mmCIF file of C-alpha atoms in Angstrom:
data_model
loop_
_atom_site.group_PDB
_atom_site.id
_atom_site.type_symbol
_atom_site.label_atom_id
_atom_site.label_comp_id
_atom_site.label_asym_id
_atom_site.label_seq_id
_atom_site.Cartn_x
_atom_site.Cartn_y
_atom_site.Cartn_z
ATOM 1 C CA MET A 26 163.828 -58.890 -40.101
ATOM 2 C CA LEU A 27 162.818 -57.473 -43.454
ATOM 3 C CA ALA A 28 164.174 -54.110 -44.518
ATOM 4 C CA THR A 29 161.723 -51.200 -44.376
ATOM 5 C CA SER A 30 161.525 -50.898 -48.161
ATOM 6 C CA SER A 31 160.983 -54.659 -48.513
ATOM 7 C CA ARG A 32 158.178 -54.611 -45.947
ATOM 8 C CA LEU A 33 156.550 -51.681 -47.758
ATOM 9 C CA HIS A 34 156.696 -53.490 -51.100
ATOM 10 C CA THR A 35 155.282 -56.664 -49.548
ATOM 11 C CA PHE A 36 152.414 -54.703 -47.954
ATOM 12 C CA THR A 37 151.635 -52.926 -51.247
ATOM 13 C CA TYR A 38 151.632 -56.101 -53.326
ATOM 14 C CA ALA A 39 149.548 -57.947 -50.730
ATOM 15 C CA SER A 40 146.971 -55.147 -50.588
ATOM 16 C CA LEU A 41 146.606 -55.091 -54.358
ATOM 17 C CA LEU A 42 146.319 -58.861 -54.476
ATOM 18 C CA ALA A 43 143.634 -58.821 -51.765
ATOM 19 C CA ILE A 44 141.576 -56.299 -53.740
ATOM 20 C CA VAL A 45 141.903 -58.415 -56.881
ATOM 21 C CA LEU A 46 140.825 -61.571 -55.009
ATOM 22 C CA ILE A 47 137.783 -59.838 -53.498
ATOM 23 C CA CYS A 48 136.689 -58.438 -56.878
ATOM 24 C CA MET A 49 137.146 -61.810 -58.558
ATOM 25 C CA SER A 50 135.130 -63.551 -55.828
ATOM 26 C CA VAL A 51 132.245 -61.083 -56.082
ATOM 27 C CA HIS A 52 132.150 -61.290 -59.893
ATOM 28 C CA MET A 53 132.193 -65.080 -59.744
ATOM 29 C CA ALA A 54 129.379 -65.070 -57.184
ATOM 30 C CA ASP A 55 127.346 -62.698 -59.356
ATOM 31 C CA PHE A 56 127.868 -64.981 -62.351
ATOM 32 C CA VAL A 57 126.671 -68.014 -60.392
ATOM 33 C CA ALA A 58 123.769 -66.163 -58.752
ATOM 34 C CA GLU A 59 122.271 -65.171 -62.106
ATOM 35 C CA ARG A 60 121.798 -68.878 -62.851
ATOM 36 C CA LEU A 61 120.314 -69.687 -59.437
ATOM 37 C CA GLY A 62 117.572 -67.084 -59.639
ATOM 38 C CA PRO A 63 116.949 -63.545 -58.399
ATOM 39 C CA ALA A 64 115.835 -64.746 -54.954
ATOM 40 C CA THR A 65 119.281 -65.978 -54.002
ATOM 41 C CA GLN A 66 121.359 -63.413 -55.919
ATOM 42 C CA SER A 67 121.467 -60.690 -53.268
ATOM 43 C CA ASN A 68 122.185 -63.035 -50.352
ATOM 44 C CA LEU A 69 124.895 -64.893 -52.252
ATOM 45 C CA LEU A 70 126.655 -61.673 -53.222
ATOM 46 C CA ILE A 71 126.628 -60.406 -49.625
ATOM 47 C CA ILE A 72 127.926 -63.697 -48.210
ATOM 48 C CA THR A 73 130.623 -63.951 -50.866
ATOM 49 C CA ALA A 74 131.777 -60.372 -50.310
ATOM 50 C CA ILE A 75 132.018 -60.935 -46.530
ATOM 51 C CA VAL A 76 133.898 -64.224 -46.871
ATOM 52 C CA ALA A 77 136.252 -62.786 -49.510
ATOM 53 C CA ALA A 78 136.917 -59.697 -47.391
ATOM 54 C CA LEU A 79 137.819 -61.915 -44.430
ATOM 55 C CA LEU A 80 139.933 -64.493 -46.248
ATOM 56 C CA ALA A 81 141.560 -62.605 -49.143
ATOM 57 C CA PRO A 82 143.798 -60.210 -47.141
ATOM 58 C CA PRO A 83 145.527 -62.858 -44.946
ATOM 59 C CA ALA A 84 145.827 -65.231 -47.909
ATOM 60 C CA SER A 85 147.364 -62.552 -50.130
ATOM 61 C CA PHE A 86 149.728 -61.355 -47.398
ATOM 62 C CA LEU A 87 150.845 -64.941 -46.755
ATOM 63 C CA LEU A 88 151.434 -65.540 -50.448
ATOM 64 C CA CYS A 89 153.414 -62.305 -50.871
ATOM 65 C CA PHE A 90 155.445 -62.973 -47.733
ATOM 66 C CA TYR A 91 156.553 -66.399 -48.917
ATOM 67 C CA SER A 92 157.235 -65.052 -52.401
ATOM 68 C CA HIS A 93 159.445 -62.409 -50.810
ATOM 69 C CA LYS A 94 161.251 -65.066 -48.760
ATOM 70 C CA LEU A 95 161.926 -67.108 -51.896
ATOM 71 C CA ILE A 96 163.344 -64.058 -53.645
ATOM 72 C CA LYS A 97 165.597 -63.348 -50.646
ATOM 73 C CA ILE A 98 166.845 -66.938 -50.653
ATOM 74 C CA GLN A 99 167.611 -66.704 -54.378
ATOM 75 C CA GLU A 100 169.536 -63.466 -53.771
ATOM 76 C CA GLN A 101 171.516 -65.091 -50.949
ATOM 77 C CA LEU A 102 172.372 -68.102 -53.096
ATOM 78 C CA HIS A 103 173.472 -65.778 -55.886
ATOM 79 C CA ALA A 104 175.647 -63.827 -53.450
ATOM 80 C CA LEU A 105 177.256 -67.050 -52.219
ATOM 81 C CA ALA A 106 177.963 -68.113 -55.799
ATOM 82 C CA ILE A 107 179.829 -64.917 -56.711
ATOM 83 C CA ALA A 108 181.560 -64.035 -53.416
ATOM 84 C CA ASP A 109 184.811 -65.188 -51.854
ATOM 85 C CA PRO A 110 183.773 -66.741 -48.515
ATOM 86 C CA LEU A 111 186.586 -65.154 -46.459
ATOM 87 C CA THR A 112 186.736 -61.581 -47.744
ATOM 88 C CA ASN A 113 183.239 -61.315 -49.267
ATOM 89 C CA LEU A 114 184.835 -59.845 -52.393
ATOM 90 C CA LEU A 115 184.052 -61.119 -55.863
ATOM 91 C CA ASN A 116 185.494 -64.528 -56.670
ATOM 92 C CA ARG A 117 187.307 -65.366 -59.899
ATOM 93 C CA ARG A 118 184.212 -66.408 -61.816
ATOM 94 C CA ALA A 119 182.321 -63.257 -60.873
ATOM 95 C CA PHE A 120 185.339 -61.100 -61.687
ATOM 96 C CA ALA A 121 185.579 -62.718 -65.127
ATOM 97 C CA ASN A 122 181.949 -61.734 -65.763
ATOM 98 C CA VAL A 123 182.680 -58.170 -64.636
ATOM 99 C CA TYR A 124 185.699 -57.982 -66.927
ATOM 100 C CA GLU A 125 183.647 -59.224 -69.891
ATOM 101 C CA ARG A 126 180.966 -56.631 -69.149
ATOM 102 C CA GLU A 127 183.471 -53.785 -68.948
ATOM 103 C CA ALA A 128 185.361 -55.027 -72.015
ATOM 104 C CA ALA A 129 182.096 -55.017 -73.974
ATOM 105 C CA ARG A 130 181.433 -51.450 -72.777
ATOM 106 C CA PHE A 131 184.973 -50.497 -73.840
ATOM 107 C CA LYS A 132 184.361 -51.828 -77.360
ATOM 108 C CA ARG A 133 180.962 -50.162 -77.574
ATOM 109 C CA THR A 134 181.733 -46.722 -76.157
ATOM 110 C CA GLY A 135 185.518 -46.425 -76.308
ATOM 111 C CA GLN A 136 185.705 -45.730 -72.566
ATOM 112 C CA ARG A 137 189.065 -47.077 -71.484
ATOM 113 C CA MET A 138 189.585 -49.529 -68.637
ATOM 114 C CA SER A 139 192.528 -50.550 -66.499
ATOM 115 C CA LEU A 140 193.372 -53.686 -64.563
ATOM 116 C CA LEU A 141 195.348 -53.881 -61.327
ATOM 117 C CA LEU A 142 196.870 -57.002 -59.785
ATOM 118 C CA LEU A 143 197.801 -56.540 -56.136
ATOM 119 C CA ASP A 144 199.815 -58.898 -53.938
ATOM 120 C CA ILE A 145 200.532 -58.611 -50.186
ATOM 121 C CA ASP A 146 204.290 -58.527 -49.573
ATOM 122 C CA HIS A 147 205.841 -61.258 -47.411
ATOM 123 C CA PHE A 148 202.454 -62.709 -46.542
ATOM 124 C CA LYS A 149 204.048 -66.027 -45.576
ATOM 125 C CA HIS A 150 205.792 -64.171 -42.742
ATOM 126 C CA VAL A 151 202.398 -62.933 -41.509
ATOM 127 C CA ASN A 152 201.121 -66.507 -41.338
ATOM 128 C CA ALA A 153 204.341 -67.657 -39.682
ATOM 129 C CA GLU A 154 204.288 -64.936 -37.001
ATOM 130 C CA HIS A 155 200.556 -64.693 -36.315
ATOM 131 C CA GLY A 156 199.201 -68.005 -37.540
ATOM 132 C CA HIS A 157 196.613 -68.561 -40.249
ATOM 133 C CA SER A 158 193.970 -66.863 -38.107
ATOM 134 C CA GLY A 159 196.095 -63.723 -38.140
ATOM 135 C CA GLY A 160 196.553 -64.108 -41.877
ATOM 136 C CA ASP A 161 192.775 -64.337 -42.344
ATOM 137 C CA VAL A 162 192.279 -61.174 -40.289
ATOM 138 C CA ALA A 163 194.876 -59.412 -42.453
ATOM 139 C CA LEU A 164 193.195 -60.528 -45.670
ATOM 140 C CA LYS A 165 189.823 -59.284 -44.444
ATOM 141 C CA ALA A 166 191.335 -55.942 -43.445
ATOM 142 C CA VAL A 167 192.957 -55.515 -46.866
ATOM 143 C CA ALA A 168 189.667 -56.389 -48.567
ATOM 144 C CA GLU A 169 187.747 -53.851 -46.459
ATOM 145 C CA THR A 170 190.353 -51.175 -47.145
ATOM 146 C CA LEU A 171 190.246 -51.758 -50.897
ATOM 147 C CA ASN A 172 186.457 -51.552 -50.836
ATOM 148 C CA GLU A 173 186.680 -48.229 -49.022
ATOM 149 C CA VAL A 174 189.226 -46.737 -51.436
ATOM 150 C CA VAL A 175 187.701 -47.843 -54.770
ATOM 151 C CA ARG A 176 185.039 -45.760 -56.483
ATOM 152 C CA TYR A 177 181.675 -47.171 -55.454
ATOM 153 C CA GLY A 178 179.659 -48.509 -58.376
ATOM 154 C CA THR A 179 182.539 -47.963 -60.812
ATOM 155 C CA ASP A 180 185.426 -50.178 -59.704
ATOM 156 C CA ASP A 181 185.238 -53.891 -58.890
ATOM 157 C CA VAL A 182 187.543 -55.794 -56.533
ATOM 158 C CA ALA A 183 188.066 -59.553 -56.390
ATOM 159 C CA ARG A 184 190.180 -61.921 -54.411
ATOM 160 C CA TRP A 185 192.159 -63.486 -57.210
ATOM 161 C CA GLY A 186 193.703 -66.191 -55.052
ATOM 162 C CA GLY A 187 195.681 -66.514 -51.832
ATOM 163 C CA GLU A 188 196.970 -63.039 -50.999
ATOM 164 C CA GLU A 189 196.370 -61.656 -54.507
ATOM 165 C CA PHE A 190 193.596 -59.235 -55.419
ATOM 166 C CA ALA A 191 192.427 -58.072 -58.836
ATOM 167 C CA ILE A 192 190.761 -54.722 -59.502
ATOM 168 C CA VAL A 193 189.121 -53.530 -62.703
ATOM 169 C CA LEU A 194 188.772 -49.771 -63.124
ATOM 170 C CA SER A 195 186.167 -48.716 -65.666
ATOM 171 C CA ASN A 196 186.483 -45.484 -67.646
ATOM 172 C CA THR A 197 190.125 -45.308 -66.507
ATOM 173 C CA GLY A 198 193.268 -44.864 -68.579
ATOM 174 C CA ARG A 199 196.861 -45.631 -67.690
ATOM 175 C CA ARG A 200 197.651 -42.440 -65.769
ATOM 176 C CA SER A 201 194.445 -42.635 -63.710
ATOM 177 C CA GLY A 202 195.104 -46.320 -63.100
ATOM 178 C CA ILE A 203 198.562 -45.536 -61.729
ATOM 179 C CA ARG A 204 197.132 -42.850 -59.431
ATOM 180 C CA ALA A 205 194.476 -45.267 -58.181
ATOM 181 C CA ALA A 206 197.101 -47.965 -57.565
ATOM 182 C CA ALA A 207 199.219 -45.449 -55.624
ATOM 183 C CA ARG A 208 196.209 -44.704 -53.397
ATOM 184 C CA PHE A 209 195.673 -48.400 -52.769
ATOM 185 C CA ARG A 210 199.346 -48.928 -51.950
ATOM 186 C CA GLN A 211 199.407 -46.013 -49.525
ATOM 187 C CA ALA A 212 196.130 -47.032 -47.869
ATOM 188 C CA ILE A 213 197.464 -50.528 -47.157
ATOM 189 C CA GLU A 214 200.799 -49.173 -45.913
ATOM 190 C CA ASP A 215 198.953 -46.855 -43.491
ATOM 191 C CA LEU A 216 196.756 -49.710 -42.272
ATOM 192 C CA THR A 217 197.318 -51.024 -38.728
ATOM 193 C CA ILE A 218 195.574 -54.327 -38.076
ATOM 194 C CA ARG A 219 194.801 -55.421 -34.540
ATOM 195 C CA PHE A 220 195.039 -59.148 -33.856
ATOM 196 C CA GLY A 221 194.628 -59.831 -30.180
ATOM 197 C CA ASP A 222 197.418 -57.979 -28.403
ATOM 198 C CA GLU A 223 199.484 -57.817 -31.582
ATOM 199 C CA GLU A 224 199.627 -55.404 -34.504
ATOM 200 C CA ILE A 225 200.027 -56.444 -38.119
ATOM 201 C CA THR A 226 201.411 -54.024 -40.692
ATOM 202 C CA LEU A 227 201.436 -54.759 -44.394
ATOM 203 C CA THR A 228 202.673 -53.461 -47.711
ATOM 204 C CA VAL A 229 201.574 -54.436 -51.190
ATOM 205 C CA SER A 230 203.055 -54.579 -54.670
ATOM 206 C CA ILE A 231 200.795 -53.663 -57.583
ATOM 207 C CA GLY A 232 200.957 -54.259 -61.319
ATOM 208 C CA VAL A 233 198.942 -51.864 -63.497
ATOM 209 C CA ILE A 234 197.913 -52.134 -67.145
ATOM 210 C CA GLU A 235 195.587 -50.261 -69.445
ATOM 211 C CA CYS A 236 193.544 -52.928 -71.197
ATOM 212 C CA HIS A 237 193.321 -53.299 -74.968
ATOM 213 C CA LYS A 238 189.961 -53.388 -76.715
ATOM 214 C CA THR A 239 190.384 -56.960 -77.905
ATOM 215 C CA GLU A 240 192.265 -58.247 -74.850
ATOM 216 C CA CYS A 241 190.829 -61.236 -72.990
ATOM 217 C CA LEU A 242 191.050 -61.515 -69.221
ATOM 218 C CA GLU A 243 193.799 -64.152 -69.339
ATOM 219 C CA ASP A 244 196.064 -61.906 -71.425
ATOM 220 C CA ALA A 245 195.314 -58.872 -69.266
ATOM 221 C CA ILE A 246 196.101 -60.788 -66.079
ATOM 222 C CA GLU A 247 199.331 -62.105 -67.625
ATOM 223 C CA ARG A 248 200.489 -58.557 -68.439
ATOM 224 C CA ALA A 249 199.501 -57.255 -65.006
ATOM 225 C CA ASP A 250 201.282 -60.189 -63.380
ATOM 226 C CA ARG A 251 204.496 -59.327 -65.245
ATOM 227 C CA CYS A 252 204.305 -55.824 -63.813
ATOM 228 C CA LEU A 253 203.556 -57.240 -60.364
ATOM 229 C CA ARG A 254 206.593 -59.511 -60.487
ATOM 230 C CA GLU A 255 208.705 -56.562 -61.564
ATOM 231 C CA ALA A 256 207.440 -54.571 -58.574
ATOM 232 C CA LYS A 257 208.494 -57.463 -56.343
ATOM 233 C CA ARG A 258 211.900 -57.580 -58.014
ATOM 234 C CA ARG A 259 212.394 -53.843 -57.452
ATOM 235 C CA GLY A 260 212.004 -54.186 -53.696
ATOM 236 C CA ARG A 261 208.230 -54.520 -53.117
ATOM 237 C CA ASN A 262 205.811 -51.868 -51.839
ATOM 238 C CA LYS A 263 205.762 -50.390 -55.334
ATOM 239 C CA VAL A 264 203.478 -49.821 -58.305
ATOM 240 C CA VAL A 265 204.760 -50.892 -61.716
ATOM 241 C CA ALA A 266 202.777 -50.080 -64.854
ATOM 242 C CA PHE A 267 202.940 -50.877 -68.544
ATOM 243 C CA PRO A 268 202.695 -47.896 -70.858
ATOM 244 C CA ALA A 269 199.802 -47.754 -73.276
ATOM 245 C CA PRO A 270 199.864 -48.966 -75.910
ATOM 246 C CA VAL A 271 202.560 -51.622 -75.652
ATOM 247 C CA GLU A 272 203.910 -52.236 -79.150
ATOM 248 C CA ASP A 273 205.961 -55.330 -78.367
ATOM 249 C CA MET A 274 204.280 -57.660 -75.905
ATOM 250 C CA ASP A 275 207.463 -59.782 -75.698
ATOM 251 C CA VAL A 276 209.577 -56.949 -74.280
ATOM 252 C CA ALA A 277 210.476 -57.420 -70.619
ATOM 253 C CA PRO A 278 208.369 -55.222 -68.308
ATOM 254 C CA ALA A 279 211.492 -53.499 -66.939
ATOM 255 C CA GLU A 280 212.061 -51.894 -70.327
ATOM 256 C CA HIS A 281 208.537 -50.561 -70.671
ATOM 257 C CA THR A 282 207.330 -49.654 -67.204
ATOM 258 C CA GLU A 283 206.781 -46.805 -64.823
ATOM 259 C CA THR A 284 207.416 -47.335 -61.130
ATOM 260 C CA VAL A 285 205.727 -45.575 -58.245
ATOM 261 C CA GLY A 286 206.855 -46.533 -54.762
ATOM 262 C CA ALA A 287 207.195 -45.399 -51.213
ATOM 263 C CA ALA A 288 209.232 -42.269 -50.698
#
C-alpha cells in the first residue's frame, strides 16, 4: 500500500501527463488534418480528442505507477545496502560515509563533532544463558534504545560489529559528548528486555572522543577504542573520555581520561 503522500504525487504526475498526451495528440491530428483537406479536418480532430481522452489517462497513470514502483525498489535496495540486517542501524560502510560527511562539515564550518564507541558488557554471558536468539533480541533492544535517545536528524548510530556500536555526534564537543554517553549508558542500564519468560538486563561501556579536524575514521575509532578498553578495565558500565585536544597521542588513556560511571 502506497503512502498517502506517494499516492497524491502519483495522481498529480499522472494527471499532468494525461493532459500533455491529450494536447500532443490533438496538435498532431491538426497537423495531419491540414494536409488531408478541410473536409476531414473537423472529424479527425474530434475523433483524435475522444480517443486521446479515453486512452491517455489510464496510460499515464500506469506509467507513473510503475515509475513509482521502480523508485520504491531503488530506495529499498539502497536501504539494504546501508543497513545492518539485524538491528536496522547503519552498517560500517554507511557509517564511514556519515563520518566523512560530518568531518567535511567540521572542516568547513568549525562545528565540532564527537565519536562514541559502545560495547555491551559480558555479552558472551547473554548468549550462554539465553542462546543466540536471546542475544539477537538484546542487540535489537539496544539498537532501538539508542535510536530513541539520540538526537533525531543530528546523531547517527551504527552497529560497528558484534556487540559494538558506533555513534557520531555532530556539532558536539567533548563535554556534550560525555553527557550524551552518560545518557546512553543510563538508558541501557534501565532497560529490561523480555525474552520469553526470562528477563535480560544489560550494561554498556563507552569510549568518548572529540574528533580532530584532520582525523580519519580509523584514527578516531582507534582513540575511542582505547577509551572503551579503559572503561572495561575500570570495571565496566562506565564512560571514559579523552580530553580535547590530546597533545600526546601515545600517552595511555588512563593518564588523559575522564570517567563517568554508575553511582
